[in-house]
mmCIF file of C-alpha atoms in Angstrom:
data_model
loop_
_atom_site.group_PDB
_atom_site.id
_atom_site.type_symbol
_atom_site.label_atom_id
_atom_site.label_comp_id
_atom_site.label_asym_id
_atom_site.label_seq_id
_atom_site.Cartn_x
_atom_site.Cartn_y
_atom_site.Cartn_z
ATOM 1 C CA UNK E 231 -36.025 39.808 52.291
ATOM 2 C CA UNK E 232 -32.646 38.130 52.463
ATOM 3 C CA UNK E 233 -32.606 34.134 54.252
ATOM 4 C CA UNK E 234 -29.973 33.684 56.737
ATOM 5 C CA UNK E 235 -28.418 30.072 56.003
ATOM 6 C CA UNK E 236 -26.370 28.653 59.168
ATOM 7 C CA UNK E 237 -24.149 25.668 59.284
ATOM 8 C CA UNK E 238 -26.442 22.247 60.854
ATOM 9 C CA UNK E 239 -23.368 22.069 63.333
ATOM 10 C CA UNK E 240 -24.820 25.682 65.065
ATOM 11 C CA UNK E 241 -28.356 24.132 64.977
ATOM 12 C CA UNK E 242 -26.937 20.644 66.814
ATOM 13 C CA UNK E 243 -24.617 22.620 69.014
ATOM 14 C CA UNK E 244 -26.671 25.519 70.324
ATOM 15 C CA UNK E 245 -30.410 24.418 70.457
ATOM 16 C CA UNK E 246 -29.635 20.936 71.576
ATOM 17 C CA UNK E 247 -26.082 20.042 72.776
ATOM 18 C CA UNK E 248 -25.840 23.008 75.088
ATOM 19 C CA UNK E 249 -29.121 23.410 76.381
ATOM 20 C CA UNK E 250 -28.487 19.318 77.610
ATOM 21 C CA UNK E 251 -25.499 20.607 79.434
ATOM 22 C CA UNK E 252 -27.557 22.971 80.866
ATOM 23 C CA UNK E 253 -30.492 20.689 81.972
ATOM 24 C CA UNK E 254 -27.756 18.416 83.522
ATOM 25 C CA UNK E 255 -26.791 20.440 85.780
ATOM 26 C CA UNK E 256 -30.074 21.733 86.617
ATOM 27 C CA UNK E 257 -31.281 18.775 87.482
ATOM 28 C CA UNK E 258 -28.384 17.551 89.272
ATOM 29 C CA UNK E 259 -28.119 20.926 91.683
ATOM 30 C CA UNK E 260 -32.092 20.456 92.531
ATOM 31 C CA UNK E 261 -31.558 16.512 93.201
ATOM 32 C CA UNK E 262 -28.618 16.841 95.147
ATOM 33 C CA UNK E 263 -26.527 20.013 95.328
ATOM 34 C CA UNK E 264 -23.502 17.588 96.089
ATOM 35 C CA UNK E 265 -23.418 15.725 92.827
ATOM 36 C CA UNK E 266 -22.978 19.441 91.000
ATOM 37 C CA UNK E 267 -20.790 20.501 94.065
ATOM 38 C CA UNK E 268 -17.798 17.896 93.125
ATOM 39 C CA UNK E 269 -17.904 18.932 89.517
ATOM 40 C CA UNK E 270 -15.706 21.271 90.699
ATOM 41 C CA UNK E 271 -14.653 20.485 94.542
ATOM 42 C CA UNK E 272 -13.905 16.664 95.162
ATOM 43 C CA UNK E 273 -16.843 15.685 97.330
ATOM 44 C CA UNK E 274 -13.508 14.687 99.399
ATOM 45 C CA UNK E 275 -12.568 17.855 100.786
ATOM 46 C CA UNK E 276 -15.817 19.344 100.478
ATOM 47 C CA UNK E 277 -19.260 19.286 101.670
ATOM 48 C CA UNK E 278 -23.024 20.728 101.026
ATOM 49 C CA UNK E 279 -23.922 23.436 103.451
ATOM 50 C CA UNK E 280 -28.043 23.143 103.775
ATOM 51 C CA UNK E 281 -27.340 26.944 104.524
ATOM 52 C CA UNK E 282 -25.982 27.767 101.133
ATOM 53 C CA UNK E 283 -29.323 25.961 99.652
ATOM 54 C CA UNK E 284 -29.895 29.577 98.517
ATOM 55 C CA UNK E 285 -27.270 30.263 96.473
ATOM 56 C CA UNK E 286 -27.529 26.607 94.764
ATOM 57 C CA UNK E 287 -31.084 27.274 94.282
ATOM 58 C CA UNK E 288 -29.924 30.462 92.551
ATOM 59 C CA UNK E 289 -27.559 28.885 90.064
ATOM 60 C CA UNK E 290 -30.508 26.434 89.035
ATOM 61 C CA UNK E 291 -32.843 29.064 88.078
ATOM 62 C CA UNK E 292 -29.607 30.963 86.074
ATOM 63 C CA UNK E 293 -29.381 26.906 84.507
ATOM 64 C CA UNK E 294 -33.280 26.979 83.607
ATOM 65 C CA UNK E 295 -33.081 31.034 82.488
ATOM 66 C CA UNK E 296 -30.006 29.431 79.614
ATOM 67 C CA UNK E 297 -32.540 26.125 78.794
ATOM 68 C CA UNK E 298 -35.139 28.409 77.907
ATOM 69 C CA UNK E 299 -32.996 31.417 76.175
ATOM 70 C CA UNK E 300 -31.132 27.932 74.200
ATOM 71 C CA UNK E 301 -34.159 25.356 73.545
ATOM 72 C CA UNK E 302 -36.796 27.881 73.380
ATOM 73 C CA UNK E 303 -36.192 31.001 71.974
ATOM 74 C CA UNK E 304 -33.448 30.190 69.563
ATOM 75 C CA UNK E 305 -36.143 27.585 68.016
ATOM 76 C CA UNK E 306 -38.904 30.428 68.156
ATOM 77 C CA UNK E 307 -36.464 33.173 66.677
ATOM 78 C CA UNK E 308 -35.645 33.383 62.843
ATOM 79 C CA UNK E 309 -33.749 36.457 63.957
ATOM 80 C CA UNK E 310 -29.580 35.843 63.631
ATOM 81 C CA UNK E 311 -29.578 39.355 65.842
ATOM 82 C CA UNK E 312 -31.395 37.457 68.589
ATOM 83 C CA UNK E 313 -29.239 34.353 68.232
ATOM 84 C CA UNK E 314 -26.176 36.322 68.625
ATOM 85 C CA UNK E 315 -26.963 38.128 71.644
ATOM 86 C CA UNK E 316 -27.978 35.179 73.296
ATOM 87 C CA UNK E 317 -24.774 33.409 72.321
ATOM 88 C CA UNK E 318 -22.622 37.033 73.332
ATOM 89 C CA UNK E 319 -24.121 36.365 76.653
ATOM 90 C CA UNK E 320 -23.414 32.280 77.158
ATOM 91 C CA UNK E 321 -19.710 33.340 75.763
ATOM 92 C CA UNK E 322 -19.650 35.680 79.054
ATOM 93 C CA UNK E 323 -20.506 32.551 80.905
ATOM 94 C CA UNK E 324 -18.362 29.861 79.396
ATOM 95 C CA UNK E 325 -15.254 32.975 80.052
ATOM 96 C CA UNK E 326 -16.762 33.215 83.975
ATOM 97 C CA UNK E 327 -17.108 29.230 84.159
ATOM 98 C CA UNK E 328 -13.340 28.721 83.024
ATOM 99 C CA UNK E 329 -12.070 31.834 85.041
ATOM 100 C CA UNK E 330 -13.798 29.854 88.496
ATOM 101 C CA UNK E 331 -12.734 26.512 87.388
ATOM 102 C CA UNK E 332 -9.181 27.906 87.095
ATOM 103 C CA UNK E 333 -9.752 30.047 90.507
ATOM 104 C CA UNK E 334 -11.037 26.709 92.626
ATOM 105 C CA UNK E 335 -8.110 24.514 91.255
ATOM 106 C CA UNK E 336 -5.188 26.829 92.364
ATOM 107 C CA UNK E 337 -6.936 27.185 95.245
ATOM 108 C CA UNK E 338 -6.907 22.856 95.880
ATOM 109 C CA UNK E 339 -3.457 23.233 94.820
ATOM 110 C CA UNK E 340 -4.701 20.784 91.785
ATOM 111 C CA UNK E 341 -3.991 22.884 88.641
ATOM 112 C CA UNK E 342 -1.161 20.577 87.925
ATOM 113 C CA UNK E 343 -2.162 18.108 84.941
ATOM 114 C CA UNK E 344 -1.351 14.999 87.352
ATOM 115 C CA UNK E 345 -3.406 16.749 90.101
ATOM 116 C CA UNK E 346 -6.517 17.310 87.940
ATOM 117 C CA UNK E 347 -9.429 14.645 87.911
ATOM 118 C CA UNK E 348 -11.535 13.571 84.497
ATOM 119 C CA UNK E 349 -13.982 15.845 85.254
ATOM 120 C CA UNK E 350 -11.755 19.007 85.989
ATOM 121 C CA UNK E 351 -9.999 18.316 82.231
ATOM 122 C CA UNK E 352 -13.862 17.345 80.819
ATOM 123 C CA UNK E 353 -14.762 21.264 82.439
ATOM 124 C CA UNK E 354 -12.196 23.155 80.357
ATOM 125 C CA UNK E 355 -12.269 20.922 77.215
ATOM 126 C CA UNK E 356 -16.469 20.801 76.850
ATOM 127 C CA UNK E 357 -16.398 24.570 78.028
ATOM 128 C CA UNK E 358 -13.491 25.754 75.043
ATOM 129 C CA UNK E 359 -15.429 23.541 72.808
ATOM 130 C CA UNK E 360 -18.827 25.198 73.066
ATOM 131 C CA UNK E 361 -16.924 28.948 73.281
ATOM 132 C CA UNK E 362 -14.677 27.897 70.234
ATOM 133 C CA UNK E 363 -18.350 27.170 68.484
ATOM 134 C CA UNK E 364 -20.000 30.445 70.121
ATOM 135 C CA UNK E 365 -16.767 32.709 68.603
ATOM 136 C CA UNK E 366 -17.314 30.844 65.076
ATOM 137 C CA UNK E 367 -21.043 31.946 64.832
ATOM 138 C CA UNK E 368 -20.295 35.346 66.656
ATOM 139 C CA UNK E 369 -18.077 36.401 63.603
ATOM 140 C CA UNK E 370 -20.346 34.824 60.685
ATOM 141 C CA UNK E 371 -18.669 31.865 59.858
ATOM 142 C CA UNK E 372 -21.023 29.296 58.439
ATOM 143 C CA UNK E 373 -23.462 31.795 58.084
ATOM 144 C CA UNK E 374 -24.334 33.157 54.658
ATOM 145 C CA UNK E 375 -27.381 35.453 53.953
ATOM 146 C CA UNK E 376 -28.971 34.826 50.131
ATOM 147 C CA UNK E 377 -31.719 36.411 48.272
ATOM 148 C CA UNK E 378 -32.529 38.393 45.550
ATOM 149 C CA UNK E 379 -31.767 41.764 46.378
ATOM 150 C CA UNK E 380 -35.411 43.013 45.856
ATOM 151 C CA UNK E 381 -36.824 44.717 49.060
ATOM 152 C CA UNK E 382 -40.007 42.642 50.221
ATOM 153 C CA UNK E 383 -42.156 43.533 53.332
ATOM 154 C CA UNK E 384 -40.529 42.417 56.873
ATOM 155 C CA UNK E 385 -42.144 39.255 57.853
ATOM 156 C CA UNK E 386 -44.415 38.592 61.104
ATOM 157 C CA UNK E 387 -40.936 37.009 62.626
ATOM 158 C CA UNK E 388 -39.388 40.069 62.494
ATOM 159 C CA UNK E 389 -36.015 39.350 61.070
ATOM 160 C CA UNK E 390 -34.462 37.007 58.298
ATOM 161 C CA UNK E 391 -35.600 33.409 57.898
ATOM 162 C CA UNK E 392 -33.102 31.235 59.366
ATOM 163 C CA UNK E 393 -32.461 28.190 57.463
ATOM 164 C CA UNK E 394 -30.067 25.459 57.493
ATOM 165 C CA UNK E 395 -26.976 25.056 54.823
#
């Protein structure tokens, strides 16, 4: 059976730059919903609702439901298949994060580039940065498959060894 070969920068990118991201905001919507809150509302003209706990509460679990899919079974899974879907579905979410990021700013009546904060410009840039990455592995490049071309029983994995370049 053919090994899958991936560029180190997919290995660095998706099993531990991302799932930090994600952890990050995890944590900082279970220690103080506010802190996450004016990462995209300036605490300024906003405030935490202890009524919309709920739907905080909710977004954390979706943040620990991407750690694990990112730092656990991408590390467990030598199957490219199983890497791409996973990375399909955080491209869906980096498209809905930007989409709601745009949304909220025209909404402030801050989408001008004077108007925007470090952190509204750090949401777009880190979030086409990690999509960018995602659309590179999505269509193969960096990723090479080598072997000998002889048949050989499937492995316990289930799929290709993945292996660094």
């Amino acid at each position: 059976m053919a090994d899958v070969h991936f560029h180190p920068l997919y290995h660095i990118s998706l099993t531990w730059v991302d799932p930090l991201l994600f952890f990050s905001a995890f944590v900082s919507i279970l220690i103080d919903p506010g802190i996450w809150l004016d990462y995209y509302v300036p605490a300024s003209i906003s405030q935490v609702d202890p009524i919309q706990n709920i739907a905080y509460q909710n977004v954390a679990v979706m943040y620990g439901f991407l750690i694990i899919m990112t730092a656990g079974l991408q590390r467990i899974s030598t199957d490219v298949r199983v890497w791409k879907t996973i990375q399909a579905g955080v491209l869906f979410a980096d498209v809905g994060h930007v989409i709601t990021v745009y949304a909220s700013l025209v909404q402030q009546d801050r989408l001008q580039p004077d108007r925007m904060r470090v952190v509204d410009w750090a949401n777009f840039i880190v979030t086409a940065v990690g999509a960018f990455i995602r659309i590179c592995f999505l269509a193969g490049v960096g990723i090479r498959t080598v072997g000998d071309g002889r048949k050989q029983a499937p492995s316990k994995r289930n799929g290709p060894n993945v292996k660094q370049l």
